[in-house]
Structure formats: structure tokens, C-alpha cells
Coordinates of C-alpha atoms in Angstrom, one line a residue:
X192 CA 137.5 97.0 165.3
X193 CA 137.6 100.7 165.2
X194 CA 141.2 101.1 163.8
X195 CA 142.8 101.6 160.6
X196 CA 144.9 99.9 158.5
X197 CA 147.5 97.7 160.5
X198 CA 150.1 94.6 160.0
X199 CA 148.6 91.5 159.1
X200 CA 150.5 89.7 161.7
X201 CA 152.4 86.4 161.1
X202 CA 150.8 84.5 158.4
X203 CA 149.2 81.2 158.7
X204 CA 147.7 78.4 156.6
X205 CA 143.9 78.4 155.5
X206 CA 143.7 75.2 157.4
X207 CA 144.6 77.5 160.5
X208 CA 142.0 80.2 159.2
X209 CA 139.2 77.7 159.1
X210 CA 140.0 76.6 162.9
X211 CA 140.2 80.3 163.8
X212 CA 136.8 81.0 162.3
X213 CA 135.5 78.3 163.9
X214 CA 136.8 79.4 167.4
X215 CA 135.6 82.8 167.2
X216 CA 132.1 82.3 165.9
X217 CA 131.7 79.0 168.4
X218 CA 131.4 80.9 172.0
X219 CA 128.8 81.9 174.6
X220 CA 126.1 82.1 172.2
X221 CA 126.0 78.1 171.6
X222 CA 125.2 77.4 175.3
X223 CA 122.4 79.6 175.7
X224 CA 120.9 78.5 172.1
X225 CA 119.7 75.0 173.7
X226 CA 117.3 76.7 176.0
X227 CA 116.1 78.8 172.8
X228 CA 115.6 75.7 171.0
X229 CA 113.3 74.0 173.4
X230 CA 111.3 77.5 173.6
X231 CA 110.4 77.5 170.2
X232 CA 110.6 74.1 169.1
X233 CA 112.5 71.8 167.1
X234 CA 111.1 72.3 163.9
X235 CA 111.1 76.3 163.7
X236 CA 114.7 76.4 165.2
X237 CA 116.2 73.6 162.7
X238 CA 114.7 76.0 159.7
X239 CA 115.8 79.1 161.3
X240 CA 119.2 78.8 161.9
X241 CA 119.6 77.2 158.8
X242 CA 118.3 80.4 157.2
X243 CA 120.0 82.7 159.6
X244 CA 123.4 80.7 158.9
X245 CA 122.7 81.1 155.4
X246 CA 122.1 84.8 155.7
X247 CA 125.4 85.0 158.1
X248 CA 127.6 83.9 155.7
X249 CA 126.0 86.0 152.9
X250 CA 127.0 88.9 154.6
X251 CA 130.6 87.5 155.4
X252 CA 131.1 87.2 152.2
X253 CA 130.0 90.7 151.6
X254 CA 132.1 91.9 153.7
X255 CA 135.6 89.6 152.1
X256 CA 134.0 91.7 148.9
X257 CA 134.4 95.1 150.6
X258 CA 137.9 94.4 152.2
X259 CA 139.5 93.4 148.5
X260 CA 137.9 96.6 147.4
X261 CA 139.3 98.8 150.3
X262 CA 142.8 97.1 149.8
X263 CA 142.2 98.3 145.8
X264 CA 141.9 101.2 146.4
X265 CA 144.4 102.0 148.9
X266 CA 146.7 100.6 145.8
X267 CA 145.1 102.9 143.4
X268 CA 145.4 106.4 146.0
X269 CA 149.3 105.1 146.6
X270 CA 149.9 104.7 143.1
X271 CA 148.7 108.1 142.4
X272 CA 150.7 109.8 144.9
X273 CA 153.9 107.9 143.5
X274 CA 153.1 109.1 140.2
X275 CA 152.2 112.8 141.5
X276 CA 155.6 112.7 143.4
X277 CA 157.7 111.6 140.4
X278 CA 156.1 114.3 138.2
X279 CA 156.8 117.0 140.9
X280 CA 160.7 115.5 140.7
X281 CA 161.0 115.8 136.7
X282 CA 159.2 118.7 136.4
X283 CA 162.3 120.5 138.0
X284 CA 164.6 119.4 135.3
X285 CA 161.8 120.2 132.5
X286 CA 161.8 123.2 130.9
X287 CA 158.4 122.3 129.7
X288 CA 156.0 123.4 132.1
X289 CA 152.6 122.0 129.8
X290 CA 154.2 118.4 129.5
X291 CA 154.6 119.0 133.1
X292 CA 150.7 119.7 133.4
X293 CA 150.1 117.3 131.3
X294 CA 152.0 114.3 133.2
X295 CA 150.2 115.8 136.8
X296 CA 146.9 114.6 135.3
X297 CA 147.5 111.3 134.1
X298 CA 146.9 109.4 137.4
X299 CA 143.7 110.6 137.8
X300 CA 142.3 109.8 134.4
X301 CA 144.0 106.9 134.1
X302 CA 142.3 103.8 134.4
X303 CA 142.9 101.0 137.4
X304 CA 143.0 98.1 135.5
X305 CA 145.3 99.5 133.0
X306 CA 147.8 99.5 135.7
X307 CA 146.9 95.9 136.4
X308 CA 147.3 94.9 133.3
X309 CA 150.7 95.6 132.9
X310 CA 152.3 92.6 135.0
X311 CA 151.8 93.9 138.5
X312 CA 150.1 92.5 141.6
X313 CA 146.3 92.3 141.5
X314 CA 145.1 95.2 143.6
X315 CA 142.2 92.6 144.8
X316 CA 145.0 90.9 146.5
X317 CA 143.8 91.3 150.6
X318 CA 147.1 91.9 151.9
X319 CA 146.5 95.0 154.1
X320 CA 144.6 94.5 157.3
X321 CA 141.6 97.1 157.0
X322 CA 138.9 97.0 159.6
X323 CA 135.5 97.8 159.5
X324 CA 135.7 101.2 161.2
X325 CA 138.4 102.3 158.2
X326 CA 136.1 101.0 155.5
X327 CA 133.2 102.4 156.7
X328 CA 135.4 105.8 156.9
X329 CA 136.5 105.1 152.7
X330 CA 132.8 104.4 151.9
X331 CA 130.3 105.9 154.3
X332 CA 130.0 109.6 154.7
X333 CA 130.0 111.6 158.4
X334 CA 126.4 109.8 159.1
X335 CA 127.1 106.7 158.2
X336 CA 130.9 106.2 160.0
X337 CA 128.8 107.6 163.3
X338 CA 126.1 105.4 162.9
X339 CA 128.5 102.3 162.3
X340 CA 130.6 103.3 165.5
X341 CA 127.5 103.7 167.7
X342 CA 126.4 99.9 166.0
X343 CA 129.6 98.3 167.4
X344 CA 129.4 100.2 170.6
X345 CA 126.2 98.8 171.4
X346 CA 127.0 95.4 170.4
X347 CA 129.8 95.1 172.6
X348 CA 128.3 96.9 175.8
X349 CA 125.6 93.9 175.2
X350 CA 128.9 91.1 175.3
X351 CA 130.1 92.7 178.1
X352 CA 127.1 92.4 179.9
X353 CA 126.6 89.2 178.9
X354 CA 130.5 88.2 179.7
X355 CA 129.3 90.0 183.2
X356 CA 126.2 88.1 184.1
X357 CA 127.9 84.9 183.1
X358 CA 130.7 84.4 185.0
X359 CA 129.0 85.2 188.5
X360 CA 126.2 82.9 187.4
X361 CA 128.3 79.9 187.2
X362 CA 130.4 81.2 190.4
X363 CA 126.9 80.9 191.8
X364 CA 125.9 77.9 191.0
X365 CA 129.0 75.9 191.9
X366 CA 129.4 77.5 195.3
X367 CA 125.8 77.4 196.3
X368 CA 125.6 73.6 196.6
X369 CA 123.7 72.1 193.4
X370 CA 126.3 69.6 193.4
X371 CA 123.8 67.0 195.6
X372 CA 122.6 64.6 192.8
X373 CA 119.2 65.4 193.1
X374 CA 119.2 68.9 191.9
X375 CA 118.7 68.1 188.6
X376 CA 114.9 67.7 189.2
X377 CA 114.7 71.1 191.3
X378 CA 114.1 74.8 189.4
X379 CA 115.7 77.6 191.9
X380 CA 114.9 80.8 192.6
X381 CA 117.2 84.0 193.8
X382 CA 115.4 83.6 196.5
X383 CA 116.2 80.3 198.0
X384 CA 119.0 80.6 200.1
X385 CA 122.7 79.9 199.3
X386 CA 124.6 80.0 202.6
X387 CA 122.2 80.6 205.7
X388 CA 120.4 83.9 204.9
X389 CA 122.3 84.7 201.9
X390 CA 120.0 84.8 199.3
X391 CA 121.2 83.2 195.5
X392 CA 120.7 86.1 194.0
X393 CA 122.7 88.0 196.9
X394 CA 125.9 85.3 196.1
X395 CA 125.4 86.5 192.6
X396 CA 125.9 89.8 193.3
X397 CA 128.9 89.2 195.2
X398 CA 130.7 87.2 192.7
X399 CA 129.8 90.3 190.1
X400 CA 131.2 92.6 192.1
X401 CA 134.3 90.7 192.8
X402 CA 134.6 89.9 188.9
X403 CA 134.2 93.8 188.6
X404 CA 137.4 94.2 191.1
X405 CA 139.2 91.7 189.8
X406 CA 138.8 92.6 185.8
X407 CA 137.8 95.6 185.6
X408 CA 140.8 98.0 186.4
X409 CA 142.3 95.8 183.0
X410 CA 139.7 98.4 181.5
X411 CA 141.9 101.5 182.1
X412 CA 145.0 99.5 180.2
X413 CA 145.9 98.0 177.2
X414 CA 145.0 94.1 177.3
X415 CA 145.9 91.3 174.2
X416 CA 145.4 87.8 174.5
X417 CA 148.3 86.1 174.0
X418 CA 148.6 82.9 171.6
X419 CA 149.0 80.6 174.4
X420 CA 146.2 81.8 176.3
X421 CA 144.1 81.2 173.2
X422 CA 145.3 78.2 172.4
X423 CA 144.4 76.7 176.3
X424 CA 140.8 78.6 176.4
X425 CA 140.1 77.0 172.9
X426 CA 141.4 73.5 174.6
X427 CA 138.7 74.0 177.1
X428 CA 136.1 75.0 175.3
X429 CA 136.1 71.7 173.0
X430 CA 136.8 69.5 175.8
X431 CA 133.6 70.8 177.7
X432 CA 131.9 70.8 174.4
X433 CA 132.4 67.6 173.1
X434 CA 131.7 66.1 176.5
X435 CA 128.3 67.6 176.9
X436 CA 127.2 66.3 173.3
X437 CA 128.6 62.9 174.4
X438 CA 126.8 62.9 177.8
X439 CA 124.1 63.4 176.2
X440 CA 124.0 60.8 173.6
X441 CA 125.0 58.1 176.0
X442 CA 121.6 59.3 177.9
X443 CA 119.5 59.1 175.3
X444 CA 120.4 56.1 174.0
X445 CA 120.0 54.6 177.3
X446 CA 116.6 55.4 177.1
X447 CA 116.8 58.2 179.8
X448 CA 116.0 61.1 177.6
X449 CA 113.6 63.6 179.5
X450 CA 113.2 65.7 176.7
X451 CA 109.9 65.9 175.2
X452 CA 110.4 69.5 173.1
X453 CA 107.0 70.8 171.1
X454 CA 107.9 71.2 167.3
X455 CA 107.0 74.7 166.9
X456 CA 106.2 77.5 169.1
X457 CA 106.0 80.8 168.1
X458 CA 106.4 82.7 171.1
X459 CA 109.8 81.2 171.3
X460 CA 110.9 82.7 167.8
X461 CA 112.0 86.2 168.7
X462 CA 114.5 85.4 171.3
X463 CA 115.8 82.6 169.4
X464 CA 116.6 85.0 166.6
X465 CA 118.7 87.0 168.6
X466 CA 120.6 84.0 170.0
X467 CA 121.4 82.6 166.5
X468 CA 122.5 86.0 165.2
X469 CA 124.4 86.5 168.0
X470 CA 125.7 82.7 167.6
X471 CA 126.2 83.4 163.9
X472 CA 128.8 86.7 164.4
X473 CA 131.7 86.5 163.5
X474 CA 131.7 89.9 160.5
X475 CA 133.3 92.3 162.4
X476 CA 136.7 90.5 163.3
X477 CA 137.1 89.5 159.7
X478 CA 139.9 91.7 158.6
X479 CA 141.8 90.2 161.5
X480 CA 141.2 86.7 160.8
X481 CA 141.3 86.8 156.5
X482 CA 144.2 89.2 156.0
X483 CA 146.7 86.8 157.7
X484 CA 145.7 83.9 156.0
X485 CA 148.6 82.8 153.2
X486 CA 146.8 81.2 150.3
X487 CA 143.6 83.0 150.0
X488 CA 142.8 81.3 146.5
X489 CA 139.9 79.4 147.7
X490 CA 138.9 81.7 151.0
X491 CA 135.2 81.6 149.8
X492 CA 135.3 77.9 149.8
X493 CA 136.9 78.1 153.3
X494 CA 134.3 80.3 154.5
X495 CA 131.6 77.7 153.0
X496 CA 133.2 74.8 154.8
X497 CA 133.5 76.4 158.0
X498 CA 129.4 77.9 158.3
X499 CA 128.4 74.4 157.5
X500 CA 130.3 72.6 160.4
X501 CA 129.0 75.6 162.4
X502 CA 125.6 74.9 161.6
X503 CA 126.2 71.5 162.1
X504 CA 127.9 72.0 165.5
X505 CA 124.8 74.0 166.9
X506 CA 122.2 71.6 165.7
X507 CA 124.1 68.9 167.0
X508 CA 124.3 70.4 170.5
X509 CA 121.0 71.8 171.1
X510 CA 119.3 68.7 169.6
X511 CA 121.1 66.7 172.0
X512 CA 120.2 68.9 174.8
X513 CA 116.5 69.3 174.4
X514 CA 116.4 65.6 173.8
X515 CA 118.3 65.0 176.9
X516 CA 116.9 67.4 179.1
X517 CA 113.3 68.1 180.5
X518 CA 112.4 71.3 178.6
X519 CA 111.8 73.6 181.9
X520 CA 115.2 72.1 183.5
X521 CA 117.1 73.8 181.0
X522 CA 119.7 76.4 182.2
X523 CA 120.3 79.7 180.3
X524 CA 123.7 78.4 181.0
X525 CA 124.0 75.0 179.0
X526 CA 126.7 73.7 181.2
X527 CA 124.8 74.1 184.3
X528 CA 122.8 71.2 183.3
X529 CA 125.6 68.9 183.8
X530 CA 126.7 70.3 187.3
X531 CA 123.3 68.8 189.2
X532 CA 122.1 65.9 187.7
X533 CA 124.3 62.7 188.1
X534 CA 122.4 60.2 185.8
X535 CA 123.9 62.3 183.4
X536 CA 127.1 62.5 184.7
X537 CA 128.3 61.1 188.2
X538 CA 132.6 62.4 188.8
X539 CA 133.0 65.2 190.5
X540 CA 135.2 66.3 189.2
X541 CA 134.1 66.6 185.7
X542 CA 131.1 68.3 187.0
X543 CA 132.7 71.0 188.7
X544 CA 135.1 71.8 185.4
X545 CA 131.4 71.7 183.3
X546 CA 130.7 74.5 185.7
X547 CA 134.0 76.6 186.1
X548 CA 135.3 76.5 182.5
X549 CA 133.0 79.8 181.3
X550 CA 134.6 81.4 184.4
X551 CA 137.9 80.9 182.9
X552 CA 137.4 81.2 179.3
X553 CA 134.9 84.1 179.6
X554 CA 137.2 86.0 181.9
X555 CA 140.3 86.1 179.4
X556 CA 138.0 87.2 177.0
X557 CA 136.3 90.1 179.2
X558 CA 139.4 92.7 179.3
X559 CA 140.0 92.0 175.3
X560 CA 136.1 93.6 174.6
X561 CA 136.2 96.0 177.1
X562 CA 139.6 97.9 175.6
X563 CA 137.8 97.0 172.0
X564 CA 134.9 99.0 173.5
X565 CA 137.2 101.9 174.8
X566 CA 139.0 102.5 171.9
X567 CA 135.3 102.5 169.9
X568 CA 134.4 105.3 172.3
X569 CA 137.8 107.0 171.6
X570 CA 137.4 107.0 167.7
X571 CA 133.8 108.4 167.4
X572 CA 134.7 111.4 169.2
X573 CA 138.3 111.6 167.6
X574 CA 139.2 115.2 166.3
X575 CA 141.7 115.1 163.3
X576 CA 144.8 116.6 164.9
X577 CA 143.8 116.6 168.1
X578 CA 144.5 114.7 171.6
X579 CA 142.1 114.3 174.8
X580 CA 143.2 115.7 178.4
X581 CA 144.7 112.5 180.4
X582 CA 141.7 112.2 182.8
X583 CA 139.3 112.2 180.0
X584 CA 141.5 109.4 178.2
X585 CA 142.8 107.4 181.2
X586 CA 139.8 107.6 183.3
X587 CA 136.4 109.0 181.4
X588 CA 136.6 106.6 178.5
X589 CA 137.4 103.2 180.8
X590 CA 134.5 104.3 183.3
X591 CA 131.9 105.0 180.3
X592 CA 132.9 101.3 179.2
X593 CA 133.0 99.7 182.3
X594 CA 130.1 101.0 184.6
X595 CA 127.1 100.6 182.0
X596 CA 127.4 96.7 181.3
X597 CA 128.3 96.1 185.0
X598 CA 125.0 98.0 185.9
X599 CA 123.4 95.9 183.5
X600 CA 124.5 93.0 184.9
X601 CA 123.4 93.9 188.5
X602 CA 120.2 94.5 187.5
X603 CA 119.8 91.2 185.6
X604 CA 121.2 87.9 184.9
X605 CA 119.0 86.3 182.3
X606 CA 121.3 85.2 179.9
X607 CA 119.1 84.2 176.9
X608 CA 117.6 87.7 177.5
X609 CA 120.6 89.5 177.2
X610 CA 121.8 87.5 174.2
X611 CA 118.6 87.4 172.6
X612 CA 118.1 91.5 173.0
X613 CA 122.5 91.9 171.8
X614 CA 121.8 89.8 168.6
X615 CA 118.4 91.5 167.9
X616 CA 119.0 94.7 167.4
X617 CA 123.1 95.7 167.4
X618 CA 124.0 92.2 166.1
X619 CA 121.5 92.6 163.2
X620 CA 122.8 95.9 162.4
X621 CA 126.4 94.0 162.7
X622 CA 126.2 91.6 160.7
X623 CA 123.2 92.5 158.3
X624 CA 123.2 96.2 158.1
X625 CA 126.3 97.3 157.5
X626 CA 128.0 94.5 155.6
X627 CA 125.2 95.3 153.2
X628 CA 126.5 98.6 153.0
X629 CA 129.8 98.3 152.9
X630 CA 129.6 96.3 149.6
X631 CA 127.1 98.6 147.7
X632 CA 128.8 101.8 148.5
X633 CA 132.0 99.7 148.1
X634 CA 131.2 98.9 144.3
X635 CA 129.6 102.1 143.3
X636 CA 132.7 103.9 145.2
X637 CA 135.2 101.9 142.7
X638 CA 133.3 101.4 139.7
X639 CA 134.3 104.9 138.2
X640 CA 138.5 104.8 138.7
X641 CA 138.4 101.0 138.2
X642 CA 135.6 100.7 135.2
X643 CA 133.5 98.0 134.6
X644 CA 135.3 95.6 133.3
X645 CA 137.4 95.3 136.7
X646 CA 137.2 92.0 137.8
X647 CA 137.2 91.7 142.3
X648 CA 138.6 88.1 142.1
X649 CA 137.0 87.9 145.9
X650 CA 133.6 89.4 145.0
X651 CA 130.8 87.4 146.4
X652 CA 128.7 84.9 144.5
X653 CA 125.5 87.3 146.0
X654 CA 126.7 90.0 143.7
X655 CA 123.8 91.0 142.2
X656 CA 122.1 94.0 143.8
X657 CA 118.9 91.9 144.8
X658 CA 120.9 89.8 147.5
X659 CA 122.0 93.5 148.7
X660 CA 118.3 94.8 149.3
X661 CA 117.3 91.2 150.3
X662 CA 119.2 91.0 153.5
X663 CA 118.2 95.4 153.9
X664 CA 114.8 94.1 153.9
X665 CA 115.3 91.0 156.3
X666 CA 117.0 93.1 158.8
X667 CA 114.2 95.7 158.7
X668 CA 111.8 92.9 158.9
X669 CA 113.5 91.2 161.8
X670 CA 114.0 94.7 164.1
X671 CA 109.9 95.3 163.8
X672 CA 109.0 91.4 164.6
X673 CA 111.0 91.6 167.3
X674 CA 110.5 94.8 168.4
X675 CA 106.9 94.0 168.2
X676 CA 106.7 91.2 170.0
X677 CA 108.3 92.7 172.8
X678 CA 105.6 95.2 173.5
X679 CA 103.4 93.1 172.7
X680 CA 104.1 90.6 175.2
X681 CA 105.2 93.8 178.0
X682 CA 101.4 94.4 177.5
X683 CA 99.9 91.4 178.4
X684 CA 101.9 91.3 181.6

């Protein structure tokens, strides 16, 4: 996220892009949105992620928009430099030292499209993998590339936590007993003990700090996950997914629904917000997903397809879920609902993989973040030309990722609190903020060497300004309501 420009890695089809999108945008947040759901209703959550998917893929779009304009003019600043070069090289057999001058100032006055015109490759072409940090360093000045790095730093110390508080809290669930077929009726507390007089809350704590052993030295390394390893943690995910949605048809066509949800409540609406834009984000690992693809022709089209079997997914899920399930029953968790109630289902077996398979996917996941967040940290304090002392490289950067969302994570595990605080506030400025950015500084930046009549064959259909300020003033909107609400509700407490 926070480097340059890189290979776009093997190529695949659009096909592949579309299930790759769909993988990365479908992950922890769904199974803590059916909990949000039932809090606010199933009226005002059907019309708000629909709008918040709506303004999610506005933004991705925007931010398609700004990566064909980075890639243009990374063409336009190489062309240049050839043409500089090749003056500097005739100018020593010229005897003319004015035609000389003369031929030194073409490339700068000379138009873009001119250039384009002429039979070579559209500059608009995405074929160089440019990430968010780089763009924001070709269009944002000092204030802006610091206030986009300390964005994404926030964001992800709010995944790890959440990656942090959830693994332990399915650990504890599975080992403290809730297994007994009668659970499902039963609302614990980290209180209630989980082996003699080992509190729940004390087995969670356990399990984080052996999670914290077990992945966090990955911190001080360099982690990848490895196209096998994704390819088995997205076979899990969909076999645990599809089952819960199935499960939970079967029991409500039975007639066995418990799930009696209210169809709007308001106090539900903040945190709900934050789930769905955390549910929704996907903007930041863009340039690594679109580059690759082969055939971007019809990418926007791709990107269409893909937000509305998203949006279908989540509604499908949570709808199921707060239809299935008694409203207060409801685990920030989703799976956890499956793991103590055997009308809904009775093997074993099945039950305890409903439980474990977060551990497993979440875990592969956790060292990939945490290096993200390391090299963040290493890039906002980079100095051009200059190199950090090893302890501050190999040990003060991995311990200023790894201790804060660990800390977090003792202190809490309320999931759909975590999520709903991440998506808030550093997943609004994510995937509102500075997508919005990127594309107006992106077309004013370009508009002068290009000219108007420059065509960005991946512009966004939002490209008049209004859309621009729109989604400004919706993410300004959003930060006070929420941020409101908060202290509102810390003061009736």
C-alpha cells in the first residue's frame, strides 16, 4: 500500500479479477454485519448498504480514474526524459547550439495527446502497478501524502486489532464448552467460568497472548501469502459461508425462525455504518488487483458486476441470520451462532469447523497486515537518501506495529465495536476521502500537459465535479453523526 511503482505480477483474466475482488472485499466485516443488522433494523440497514455500496463503488471507480492518470503521466515524464536525452546526444554533433535550445524545449511544450496521436500506446493504458501511497506522492503535496499515510496507518492498526480480538474469541468459544446443544438459548458473560475458576474472559486472554507468540514475531520479517494458501483460505471461507446461509434457510422454512428483528432503529445506525464501510473496502488494494488484470476493456463493467453480487451476498446473509436467529442471541462473531445451537445444526463436526475456520483464515491474513503496517510506518518517516539504524528498522518499527493493536485487543473484544469504530473514521477517510482526492487533484494535475481534449478511456461515469464534493460532503456528514452519537450516548451512561 505504501510503495511505489512495482511489477504487475503474472497476468490473469477479468473473470479471475472479478473473483479476486470478490474475495478481498467479502471477509471479517460480513460476519459481524448480521448483529448490526438486527440493531438497527431491517428496513434502515437494506437502504443503507445499498447507499453505502453505491457510494463504495463510486469511489473505486474514482480511484481506476486516478491510477490511468498516474500511469499517464509516468508515460508523459519518461517520454520527456527520452526526448531530453536524445537532444543532449545530437547536440554534440551540432554545431548549432540555438537549434539545440530549441529541440531541449520541445517536450515540455509539447502537447500529450499529440504524442498519442501518432500510432503509439494509449498512455491511459493501466499497465504499471502504482499504489495509493505513490499517487498520493504525484498529486498531494507534503500535507496531504502525511495525512494519507497516517489514514492507512490507522485503518490497519484497527484490522489488526480486530484480526487480534477475533481469533481468541472463537479459540474461546470452542474450548470453553458451548458445544452442549442447549447453549444456543444462553447469553454468557466473561465472567462465567470456562474451566474451574478460569474465568471466559481469562481463556480469552490466554489464547491472545498465545496468538501474540505465535504470530507476532512474523512482524519483525517479511511475510507474503502464497497462491496456494489463498486459494485454501478462500475454499474455506465459501464453504462456511454458503453453509450458514443454507442452515439458515432450511430453519426458517421449517418454521423455526426465532428472528423477530424491528424495521428501523436508530440507535443501531452508527455502528452499522462503520461495519458496512468497513464491509465495503476494498479501494486501497486496487492497484494490486486491476493492474494484473489482461483485458481491462470493460473493467468498469467488471467492477459493476462484482459490487452488485456483493451487495447481494450481504443482504442475503444477514437477512437470513436475523430471521433465523433471536435478535439478542446474535454473536459479534456470526459463526458462533452455529457452534451452540443444534436445531440449527446437529454434526459435530461441522460445528466445530463453523467455529475454527476464522482462526485459520484470520491468522494467515494477520502477518500479511502487520508487515503492510510496518512498511506504512517506514515510509512516512522515509528521508530521501537516507537509511534507519538496524534496531530502529528491525526492532522499533515491528514493536510500534505490533504492541498497540495487541493492547487493544486485551483491553477489549467487542467485535462490532472495533469494526464499527475502524470503518467510521479511518475507513471513511479510506475509501471516501482520499479517493475523492486523488481524482480531483489527479485531473487538475494532468489537464495542463495533456489539454482538454484528452480523453482517460477509464475515467469514471461520476466525472463531473458534483459527485467529487458529494461523497467530501457525505464523509464529513458521516464523521460528525457518528462522532456525535458517540458522546452522546457516553453521556447518558
Amino acid at each position: 500500500m505504501a510503495g511505489g511503482i512495482t511489477d504487475t505480477g503474472e497476468p490473469y483474466s477479468p473473470f479471475v479479477g472479478l473473483v479476486y475482488m470478490f474475495n478481498l472485499i467479502v471477509g471479517t466485516g460480513a460476519l459481524t454485519m448480521p448483529k448490526a443488522f438486527a440493531q438497527a433494523g431491517w428496513v434502515v440497514s437494506l437502504a443503507l448498504i445499498t447507499f453505502l455500496g453505491f457510494m463504495s463503488y463510486m469511489t473505486t471507480t474514482f480511484v481506476i480514474e486516478a491510477m490511468a492518470a498516474a500511469n499517464a503521466q509516468l508515460r508523459w515524464k519518461r517520454r520527456e526524459q527520452e526526448e531530453v536525452e536524445n537532444s543532449d546526444s545530437t547536440s554534440e554533433y551540432s554545431d548549432d547550439d540555438e537549434v539545440t535550445c530549441r529541440g531541449r524545449s520541445e517536450p515540455e511544450t509539447r502537447p500529450i495527446l499529440s504524442v498519442q496521436r501518432s500510432g503509439q500506446a494509449d498512455h491511459f493504458d493501466i499497465m504499471e502497478r502504482v499504489e495509493m501511497g505513490q499517487m498520493a506522492s504525484m498529486f498531494f503535496n507534503k500535507v496531504g501524502v502525511n495525512m494519507f499515510y497516517i489514514c492507512i496507518i490507522v485503518y490497519l492498526y484497527g484490522d489488526l486489532a480486530i484480526y487480534a480480538a477475533a481469533v481468541p474469541i472463537s479459540l474461546m468459544e470452542v474450548a470453553c464448552g458451548n458445544h452442549s446443544c442447549s447453549a444456543g438459548s444462553v447469553k454468557y458473560n466473561d465472567t462465567d467460568p470456562c474451566w474451574g475458576s478460569v474465568t471466559r474472559k481469562d481463556a480469552y486472554r490466554v489464547f491472545l497472548s498465545v496468538f501474540t507468540v505465535l504470530l507476532g514475531p512474523f512482524t519483525f520479517f517479511n511475510a507474503q501469502k502464497t497462491k496456494y494458501l489463498q486459494i485454501l483460505t478462500s475454499l474455506m471461507r465459501w464453504i462456511a459461508f454458503t453453509m450458514m446461509i443454507i442452515l439458515a434457510v432450511i430453519r426458517i422454512g421449517k418454521d423455526h425462525g426465532a428472528g423477530h428483528p424491528p424495521v428501523a432503529s436508530l440507535s443501531g445506525v452508527p455502528n452499522l455504518f462503520g461495519v458496512c464501510v468497513y464491509s465495503f473496502m476494498c479501494q486501497h488494494s486496487l492497484p494490486s488487483l486491476v493492474t494484473p488484470i489482461s483485458n481491462k476493456k470493460r473493467v468498469g463493467s467488471l467492477v459493476l458486476f462484482d459490487y452488485i453480487l456483493i451487495l447481494g451476498f450481504y443482504v442475503l446473509l444477514s437477512f437470513t441470520a436475523i430471521f433465523c436467529f433471536d435478535s439478542s442471541l446474535l454473536y459479534d462473531m456470526y459463526t458462533l451462532n452455529f457452534t451452540d445451537n443444534c436445531d440449527v445444526l446437529d454434526i459435530p463436526v461441522l460445528r466445530y469447523f463453523l467455529g475454527l475456520f476464522p482462526v485459520f483464515t484470520i491468522s494467515t491474513n494477520f502477518p500479511i497486515i502487520a508487515v503492510t503496517l510496518r512498511n506504512n510506518w517506514k515510509t512516512l518517516f522515509h528521508r530521501d537518501g537516507g537509511t534507519y539504524p538496524w534496531v530502529v528498522d528491525r526492532v522499533v518499527f515491528p514493536l510500534i506495529t505490533l504492541v498497540p493493536p495487541i493492547v487493544v485487543a486485551f483491553c477489549t473484544h467487542n467485535l462490532e465495536s472495533l469494526v464499527g469504530i475502524t470503518g467510521s473514521y479511518a475507513g471513511t477517510g479510506i475509501q471516501y476521502i482520499v479517493p475523492a482526492f486523488l481524482v480531483f487533484y489527479a485531473r487538475r494535475h494532468l489537464e495542463p500537459v495533456m489539454g482538454r481534449d484528452a480523453i482517460n478511456k477509464h475515467r469514471s461515469p461520476f466525472r463531473h465535479s458534483f459527485w467529487v464534493w458529494f461523497v467530501l460532503l457525505w464523509a464529513t456528514f458521516s464523521l460528525m453523526f457518528v462522532t456525535a452519537n458517540i458522546i452522546l450516548t457516553d453521556t447518558k451512561k
